Short mmCIF file of C-alpha atoms in Angstrom, two decimals:
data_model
loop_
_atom_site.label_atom_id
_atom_site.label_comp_id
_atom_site.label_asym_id
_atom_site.label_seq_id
_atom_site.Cartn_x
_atom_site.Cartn_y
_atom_site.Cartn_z
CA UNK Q 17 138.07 139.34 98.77
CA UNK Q 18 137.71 142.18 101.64
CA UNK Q 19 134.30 142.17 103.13
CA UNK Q 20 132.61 145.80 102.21
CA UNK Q 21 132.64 148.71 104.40
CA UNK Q 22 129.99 150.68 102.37
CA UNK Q 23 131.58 153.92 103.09
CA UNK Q 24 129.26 156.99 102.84
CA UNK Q 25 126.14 154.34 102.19
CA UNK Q 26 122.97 156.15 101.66
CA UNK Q 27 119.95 156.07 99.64
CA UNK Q 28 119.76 157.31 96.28
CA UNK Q 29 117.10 158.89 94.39
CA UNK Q 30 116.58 158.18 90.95
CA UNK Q 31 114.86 161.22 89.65
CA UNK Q 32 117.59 163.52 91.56
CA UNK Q 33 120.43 161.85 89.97
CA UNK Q 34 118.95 162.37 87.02
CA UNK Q 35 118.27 166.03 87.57
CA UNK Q 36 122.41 166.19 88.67
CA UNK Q 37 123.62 164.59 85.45
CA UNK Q 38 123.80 167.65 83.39
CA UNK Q 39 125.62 169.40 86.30
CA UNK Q 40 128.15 167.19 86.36
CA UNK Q 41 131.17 166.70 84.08
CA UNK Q 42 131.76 162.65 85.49
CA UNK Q 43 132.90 159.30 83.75
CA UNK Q 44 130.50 156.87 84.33
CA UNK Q 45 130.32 153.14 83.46
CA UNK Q 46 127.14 151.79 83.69
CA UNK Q 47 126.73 147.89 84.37
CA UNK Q 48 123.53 145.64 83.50
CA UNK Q 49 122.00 142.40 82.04
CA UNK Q 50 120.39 141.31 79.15
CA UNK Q 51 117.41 138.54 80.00
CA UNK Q 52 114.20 137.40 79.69
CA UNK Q 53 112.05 139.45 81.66
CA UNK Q 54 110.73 143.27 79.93
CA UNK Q 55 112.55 144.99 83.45
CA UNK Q 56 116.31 144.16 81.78
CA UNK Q 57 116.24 147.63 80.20
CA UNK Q 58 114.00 149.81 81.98
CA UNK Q 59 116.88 151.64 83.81
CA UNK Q 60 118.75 151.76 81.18
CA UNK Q 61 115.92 153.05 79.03
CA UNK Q 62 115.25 155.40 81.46
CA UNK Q 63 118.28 156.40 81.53
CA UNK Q 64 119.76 156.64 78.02
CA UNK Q 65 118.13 159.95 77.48
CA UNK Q 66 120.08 162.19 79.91
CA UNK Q 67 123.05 160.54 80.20
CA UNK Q 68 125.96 161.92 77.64
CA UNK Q 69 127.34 159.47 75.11
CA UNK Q 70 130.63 157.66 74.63
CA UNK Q 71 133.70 158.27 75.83
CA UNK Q 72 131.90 159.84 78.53
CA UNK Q 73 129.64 156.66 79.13
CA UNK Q 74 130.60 153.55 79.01
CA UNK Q 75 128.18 150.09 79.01
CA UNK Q 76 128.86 146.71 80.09
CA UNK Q 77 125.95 144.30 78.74
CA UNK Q 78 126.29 140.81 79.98
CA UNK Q 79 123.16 138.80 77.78
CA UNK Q 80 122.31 135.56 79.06
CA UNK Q 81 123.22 132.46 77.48
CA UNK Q 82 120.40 131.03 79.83
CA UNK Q 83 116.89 131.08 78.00
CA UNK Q 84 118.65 133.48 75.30
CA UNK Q 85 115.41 133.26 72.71
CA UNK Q 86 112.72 133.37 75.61
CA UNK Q 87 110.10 135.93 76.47
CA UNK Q 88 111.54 139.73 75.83
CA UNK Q 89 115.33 138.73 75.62
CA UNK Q 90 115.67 139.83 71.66
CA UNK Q 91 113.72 143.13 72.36
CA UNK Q 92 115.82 143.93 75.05
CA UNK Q 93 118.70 142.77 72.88
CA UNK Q 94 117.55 145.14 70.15
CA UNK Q 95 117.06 147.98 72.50
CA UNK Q 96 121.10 147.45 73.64
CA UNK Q 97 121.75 147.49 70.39
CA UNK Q 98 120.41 150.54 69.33
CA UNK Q 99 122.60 152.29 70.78
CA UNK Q 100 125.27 150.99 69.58
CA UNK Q 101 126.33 148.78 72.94
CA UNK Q 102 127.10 145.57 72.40
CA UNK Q 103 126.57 141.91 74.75
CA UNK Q 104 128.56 139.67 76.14
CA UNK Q 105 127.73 136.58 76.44
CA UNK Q 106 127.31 134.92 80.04
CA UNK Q 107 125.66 132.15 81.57
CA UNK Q 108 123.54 133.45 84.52
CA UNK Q 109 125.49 130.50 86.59
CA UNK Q 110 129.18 131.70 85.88
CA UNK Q 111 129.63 134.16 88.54
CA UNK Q 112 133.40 134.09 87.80
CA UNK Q 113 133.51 135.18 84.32
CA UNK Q 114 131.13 138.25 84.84
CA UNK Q 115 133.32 139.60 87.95
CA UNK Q 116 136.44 139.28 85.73
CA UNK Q 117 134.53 141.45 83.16
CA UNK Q 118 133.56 144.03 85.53
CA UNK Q 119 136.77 144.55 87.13
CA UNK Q 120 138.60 144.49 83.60
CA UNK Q 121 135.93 147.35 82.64
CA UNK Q 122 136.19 149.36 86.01
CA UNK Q 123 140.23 149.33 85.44
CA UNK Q 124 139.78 150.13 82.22
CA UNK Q 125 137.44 153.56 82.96
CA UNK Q 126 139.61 154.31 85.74
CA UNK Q 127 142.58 154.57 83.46
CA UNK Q 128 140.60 156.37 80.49
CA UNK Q 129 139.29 158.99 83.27
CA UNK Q 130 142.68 159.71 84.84
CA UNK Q 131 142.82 162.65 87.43
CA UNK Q 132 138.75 162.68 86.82
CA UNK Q 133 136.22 161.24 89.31
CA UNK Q 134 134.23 157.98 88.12
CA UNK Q 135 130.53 157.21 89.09
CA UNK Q 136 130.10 153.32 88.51
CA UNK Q 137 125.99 152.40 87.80
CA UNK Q 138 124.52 148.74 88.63
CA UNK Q 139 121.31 147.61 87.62
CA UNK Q 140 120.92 144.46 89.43
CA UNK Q 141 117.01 144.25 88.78
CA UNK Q 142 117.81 141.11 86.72
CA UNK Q 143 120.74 139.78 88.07
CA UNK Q 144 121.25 136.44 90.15
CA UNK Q 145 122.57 136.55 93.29
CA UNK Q 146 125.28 135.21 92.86
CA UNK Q 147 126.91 138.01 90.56
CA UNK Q 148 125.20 141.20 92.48
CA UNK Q 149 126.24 140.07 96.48
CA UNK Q 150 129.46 139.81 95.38
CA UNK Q 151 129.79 143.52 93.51
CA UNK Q 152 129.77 145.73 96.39
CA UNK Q 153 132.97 144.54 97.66
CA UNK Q 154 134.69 143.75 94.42
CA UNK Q 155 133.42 147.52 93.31
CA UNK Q 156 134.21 149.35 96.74
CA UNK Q 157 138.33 147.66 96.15
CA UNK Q 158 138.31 148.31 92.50
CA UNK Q 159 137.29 152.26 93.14
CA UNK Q 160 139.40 155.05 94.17
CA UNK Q 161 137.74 157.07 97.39
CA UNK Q 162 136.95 159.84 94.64
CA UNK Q 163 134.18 157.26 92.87
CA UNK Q 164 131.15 156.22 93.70
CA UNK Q 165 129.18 153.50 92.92
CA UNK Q 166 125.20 153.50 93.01
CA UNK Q 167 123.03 149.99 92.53
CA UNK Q 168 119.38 150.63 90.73
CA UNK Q 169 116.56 148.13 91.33
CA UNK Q 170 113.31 148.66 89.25
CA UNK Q 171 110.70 147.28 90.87
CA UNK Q 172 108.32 144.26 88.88
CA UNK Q 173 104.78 144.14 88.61
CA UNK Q 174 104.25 140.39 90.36
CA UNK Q 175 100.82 141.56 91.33
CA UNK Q 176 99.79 139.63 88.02
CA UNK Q 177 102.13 137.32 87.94
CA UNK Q 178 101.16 133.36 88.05
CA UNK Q 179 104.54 131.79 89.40
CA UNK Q 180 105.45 128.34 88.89
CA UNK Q 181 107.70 127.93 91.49
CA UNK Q 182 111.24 126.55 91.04
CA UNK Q 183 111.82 125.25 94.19
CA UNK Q 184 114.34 124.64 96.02
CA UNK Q 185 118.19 122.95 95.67
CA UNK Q 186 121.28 123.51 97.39
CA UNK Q 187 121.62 125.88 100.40
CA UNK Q 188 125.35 127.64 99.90
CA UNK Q 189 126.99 129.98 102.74
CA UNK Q 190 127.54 133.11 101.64
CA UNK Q 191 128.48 134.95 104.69
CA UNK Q 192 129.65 133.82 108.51
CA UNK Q 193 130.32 130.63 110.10
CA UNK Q 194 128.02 128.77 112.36
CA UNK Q 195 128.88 127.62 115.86
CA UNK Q 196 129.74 124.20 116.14
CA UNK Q 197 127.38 124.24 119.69
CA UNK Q 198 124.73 126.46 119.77
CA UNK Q 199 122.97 126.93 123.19
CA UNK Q 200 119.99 128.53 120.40
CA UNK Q 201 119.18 129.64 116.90
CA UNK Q 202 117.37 132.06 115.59
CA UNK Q 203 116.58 131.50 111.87
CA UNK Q 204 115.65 135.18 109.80
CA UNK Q 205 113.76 133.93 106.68
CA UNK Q 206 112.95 136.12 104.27
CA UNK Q 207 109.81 136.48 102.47
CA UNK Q 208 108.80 137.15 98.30
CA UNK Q 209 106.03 136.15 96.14
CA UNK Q 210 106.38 132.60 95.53
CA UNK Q 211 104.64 131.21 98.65
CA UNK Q 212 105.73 127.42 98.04
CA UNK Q 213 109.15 127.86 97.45
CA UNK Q 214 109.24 130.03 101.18
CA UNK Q 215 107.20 126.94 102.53
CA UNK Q 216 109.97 125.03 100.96
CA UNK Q 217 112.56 126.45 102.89
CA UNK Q 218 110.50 126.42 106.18
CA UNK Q 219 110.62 123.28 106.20
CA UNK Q 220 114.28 122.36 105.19
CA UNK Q 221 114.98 125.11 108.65
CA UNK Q 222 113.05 123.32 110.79
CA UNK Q 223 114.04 126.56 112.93
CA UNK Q 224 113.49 126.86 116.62
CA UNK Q 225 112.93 130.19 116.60
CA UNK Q 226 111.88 131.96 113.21
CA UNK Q 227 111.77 135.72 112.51
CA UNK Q 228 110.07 136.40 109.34
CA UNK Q 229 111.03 139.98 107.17
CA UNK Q 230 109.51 141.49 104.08
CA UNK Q 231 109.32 144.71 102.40
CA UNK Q 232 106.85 147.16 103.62
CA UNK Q 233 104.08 148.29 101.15
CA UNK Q 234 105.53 151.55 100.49
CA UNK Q 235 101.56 152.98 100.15
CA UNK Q 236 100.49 149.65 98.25
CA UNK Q 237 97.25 148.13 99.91
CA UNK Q 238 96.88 145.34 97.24
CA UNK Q 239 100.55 144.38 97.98
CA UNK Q 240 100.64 144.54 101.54
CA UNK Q 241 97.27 142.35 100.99
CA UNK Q 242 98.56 139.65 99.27
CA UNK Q 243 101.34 139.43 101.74
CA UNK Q 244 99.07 139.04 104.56
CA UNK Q 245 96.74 136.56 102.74
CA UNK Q 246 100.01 134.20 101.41
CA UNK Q 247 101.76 133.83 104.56
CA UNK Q 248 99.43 134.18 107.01
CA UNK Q 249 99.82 130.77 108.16
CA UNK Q 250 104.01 131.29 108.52
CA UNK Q 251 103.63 134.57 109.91
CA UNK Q 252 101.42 132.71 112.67
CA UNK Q 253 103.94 130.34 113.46
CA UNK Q 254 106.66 132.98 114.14
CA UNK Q 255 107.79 134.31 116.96
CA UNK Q 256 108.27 138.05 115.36
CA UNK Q 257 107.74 139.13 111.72
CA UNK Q 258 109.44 142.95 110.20
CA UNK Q 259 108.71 144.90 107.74
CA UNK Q 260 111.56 146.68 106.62
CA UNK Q 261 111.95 149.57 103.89
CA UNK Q 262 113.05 148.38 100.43
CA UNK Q 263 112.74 151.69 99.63
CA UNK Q 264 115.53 152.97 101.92
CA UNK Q 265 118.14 150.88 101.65
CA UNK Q 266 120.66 152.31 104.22
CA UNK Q 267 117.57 152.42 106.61
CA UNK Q 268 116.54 148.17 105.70
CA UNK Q 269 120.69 147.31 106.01
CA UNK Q 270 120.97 149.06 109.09
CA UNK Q 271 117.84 147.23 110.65
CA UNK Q 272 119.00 144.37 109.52
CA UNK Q 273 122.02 144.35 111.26
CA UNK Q 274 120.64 145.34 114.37
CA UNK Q 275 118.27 142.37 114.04
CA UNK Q 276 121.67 140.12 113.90
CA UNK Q 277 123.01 142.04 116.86
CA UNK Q 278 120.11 141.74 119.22
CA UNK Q 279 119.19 138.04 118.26
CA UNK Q 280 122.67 137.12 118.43
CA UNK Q 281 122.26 137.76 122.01
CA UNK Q 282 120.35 134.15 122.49
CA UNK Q 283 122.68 132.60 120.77
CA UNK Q 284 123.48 131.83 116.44
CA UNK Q 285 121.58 133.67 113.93
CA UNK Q 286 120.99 131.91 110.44
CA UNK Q 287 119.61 134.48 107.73
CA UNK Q 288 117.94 133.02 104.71
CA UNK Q 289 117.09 135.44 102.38
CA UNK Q 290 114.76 135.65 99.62
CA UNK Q 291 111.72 137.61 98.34
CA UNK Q 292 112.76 141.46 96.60
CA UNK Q 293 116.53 141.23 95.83
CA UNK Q 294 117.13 144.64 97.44
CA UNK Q 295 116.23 142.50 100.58
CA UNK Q 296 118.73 139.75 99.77
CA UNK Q 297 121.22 142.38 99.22
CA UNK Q 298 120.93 144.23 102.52
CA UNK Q 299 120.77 140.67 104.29
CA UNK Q 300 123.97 139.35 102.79
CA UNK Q 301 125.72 142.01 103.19
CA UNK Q 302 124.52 143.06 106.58
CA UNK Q 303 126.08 139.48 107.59
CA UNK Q 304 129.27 140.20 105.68
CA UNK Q 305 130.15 143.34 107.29
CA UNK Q 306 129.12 142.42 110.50
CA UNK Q 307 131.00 139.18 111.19
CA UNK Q 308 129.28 138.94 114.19
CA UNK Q 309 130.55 134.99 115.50
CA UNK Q 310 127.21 132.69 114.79
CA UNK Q 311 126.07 134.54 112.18
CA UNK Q 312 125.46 132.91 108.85
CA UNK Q 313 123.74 133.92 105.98
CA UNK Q 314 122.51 130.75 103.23
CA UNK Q 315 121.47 131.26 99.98
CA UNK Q 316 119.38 129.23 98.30
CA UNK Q 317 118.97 128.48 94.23
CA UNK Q 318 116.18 127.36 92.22
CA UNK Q 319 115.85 124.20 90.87
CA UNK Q 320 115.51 124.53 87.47
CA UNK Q 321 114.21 121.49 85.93
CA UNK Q 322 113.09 120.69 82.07
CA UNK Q 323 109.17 121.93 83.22
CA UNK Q 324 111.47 125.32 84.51
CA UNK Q 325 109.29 127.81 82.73
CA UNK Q 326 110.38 131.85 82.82
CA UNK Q 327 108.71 134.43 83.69
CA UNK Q 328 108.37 137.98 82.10
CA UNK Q 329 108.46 140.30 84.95
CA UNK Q 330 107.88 143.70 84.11
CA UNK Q 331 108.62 147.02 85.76
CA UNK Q 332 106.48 149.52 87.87
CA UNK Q 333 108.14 152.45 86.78
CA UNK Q 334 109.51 152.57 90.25
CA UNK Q 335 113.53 152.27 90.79
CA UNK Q 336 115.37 152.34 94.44
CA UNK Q 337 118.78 153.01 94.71
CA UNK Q 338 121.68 153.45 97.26
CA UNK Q 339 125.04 154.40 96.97
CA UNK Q 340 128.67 154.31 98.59
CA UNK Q 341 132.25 155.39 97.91
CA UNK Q 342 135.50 153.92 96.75
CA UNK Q 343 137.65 152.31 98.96
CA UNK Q 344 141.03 153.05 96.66
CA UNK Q 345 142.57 149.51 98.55
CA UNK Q 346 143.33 151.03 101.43
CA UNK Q 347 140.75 149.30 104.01
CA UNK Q 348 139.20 151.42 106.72
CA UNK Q 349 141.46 154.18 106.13
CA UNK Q 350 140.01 157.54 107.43
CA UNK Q 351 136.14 156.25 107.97
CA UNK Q 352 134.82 155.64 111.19
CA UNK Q 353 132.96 152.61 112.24
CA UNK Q 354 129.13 152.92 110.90
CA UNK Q 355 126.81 154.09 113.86
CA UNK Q 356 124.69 151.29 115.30
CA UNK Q 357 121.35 153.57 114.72
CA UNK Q 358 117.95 153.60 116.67
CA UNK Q 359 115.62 150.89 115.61
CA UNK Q 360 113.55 151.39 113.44
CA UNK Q 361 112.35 148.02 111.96
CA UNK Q 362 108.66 147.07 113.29
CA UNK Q 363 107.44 144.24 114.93
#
């Protein structure tokens, strides 16, 4: 698979798209999950209501196999179904299956549309990484440079959440290639709410030099508290630590990059992403499209063992978005590089 160019990438606002929907006449095919946690239908909830029916919409549900009688799957389940949309069936670790589905539904609404522009609609707010890293290029191929595709997070209430953390297991490359030398490393480690599982990985790095990132508080004083007061001993041990927009994701992607570029200065740069998967998203991506040489971005799963218990994450109310063009299979056809811009990420 092509690594994205994210043509025309900006950020998207929710409540303006929804304001444009009813001056529009666009095919859309909206793409989300059925799970566990209450946020699985909030977009699509908050959605339903403006958005015209079938032919003119089109769903693709994939309900997890994974925990399929847990928490709020069967409400969300019987929200789907409500309007008429059915599931299919998917385990959250067969990443394969699910891409197959979404390119056999994107062909499919390309055909039905014809001559007509397409907007394609993501909500990855529940979906492992595994599946949504891997849509933007599959998506940006699969479109014609008439469509557009926009990804929709809704943002959880972990405030009151008690995690039990999952841990740690394998560490997978998803992006770049490490040099087989180094004269030094940076490691980028990014930061969530589960506080042991980020000591975890601290400790598998071992880095010599670590950068911390995590989202910005975007106004919230009790989250950008609890930040402080989790990591306070990691964010003392590193050399620099960024916060970095969730809420603008061409601003966080852009940042992100430069971090890559600068640090790659002194030598490799290893990204480890976790924390808000907007984050993850702009991290693995910013790797991918870069290819900068030394530049690798890890991923690392949860252990789930049999004490594995879920957790029922629900939403704010708040959903970020972003957006980019079709690529139509024709590469870097008539776009310009994308701008290295100022920085803007703090440290």
């Amino acid at each position: 698979m092509r690594s994205p160019q994210l043509r025309r990438l900006q950020t998207a606002s929710f409540s303006q798209w929804k304001e444009s929907i009813a001056r529009s006449d666009y095919r859309r095919l909206c793409i989300t999950v059925s799970g566990y946690e209450a946020r699985a239908r909030h977009w699509a909830e908050s959605s339903v209501g403006v958005l015209p029916g079938a032919p003119a919409t089109e769903w693709l549900v994939a309900g997890f196999t994974d925990f399929d009688g847990k928490l709020s799957r069967q409400e969300n389940d019987r929200f789907y179904k409500s309007m008429g949309v059915g599931t299919v069936s998917c385990s959250s670790r067969q990443k394969e299956s699910f891409l197959e589905s979404v390119k056999e539904a994107v062909r499919l609404a390309i055909e039905r549309a014809g001559s007509s522009s397409i907007e394609v609609h993501v909500d990855y707010s529940c979906m492992p990484r595994l599946w949504y890293c891997r849509l933007p290029g599959l998506l940006e191929q699969a479109l014609r440079i008439e469509d557009r595709v926009f990804f929709w997070y809704s943002r959880g209430d972990y405030l009151n959440v008690k995690y039990r953390t999952a841990g740690t297991s394998d560490f997978e490359v998803f992006a770049g290639k490490p040099s087989l030398s180094p004269r030094f490393r940076t490691h980028l480690l990014g930061l969530g709410f589960d506080r042991i599982r980020s000591l975890s990985i601290w400790s598998v790095l071992d880095p010599q030099q670590l950068v911390c990132f995590y989202p910005d508080a975007m106004g919230d004083e009790d989250y950008a508290a609890k930040m402080a007061s989790e990591y306070a001993d990691i964010f003392a041990r590193a050399s620099f630590t960024c916060r970095l927009p969730m809420q603008f994701f061409d601003s966080a992607y852009s940042q992100l990059r430069d971090l890559i570029r600068d640090f790659g200065t002194l030598g490799d740069v290893v990204l480890v992403p976790d924390g808000p998967k907007p984050l993850v998203l702009a991290s693995s991506l910013a790797t991918l499209t870069l290819k900068t040489p030394g530049a690798v971005c890890f991923h690392v799963s949860r252990r789930r063992t049999r004490e594995f218990t879920p957790v029922d994450v629900r939403a704010t109310g708040s959903v970020l978005g972003f957006s980019f063009r079709g690529a139509g299979g024709e590469g870097t056809r008539d776009d310009p590089p994308l701008p290295r811009e100022p920085r803007g990420y703090t440290i």
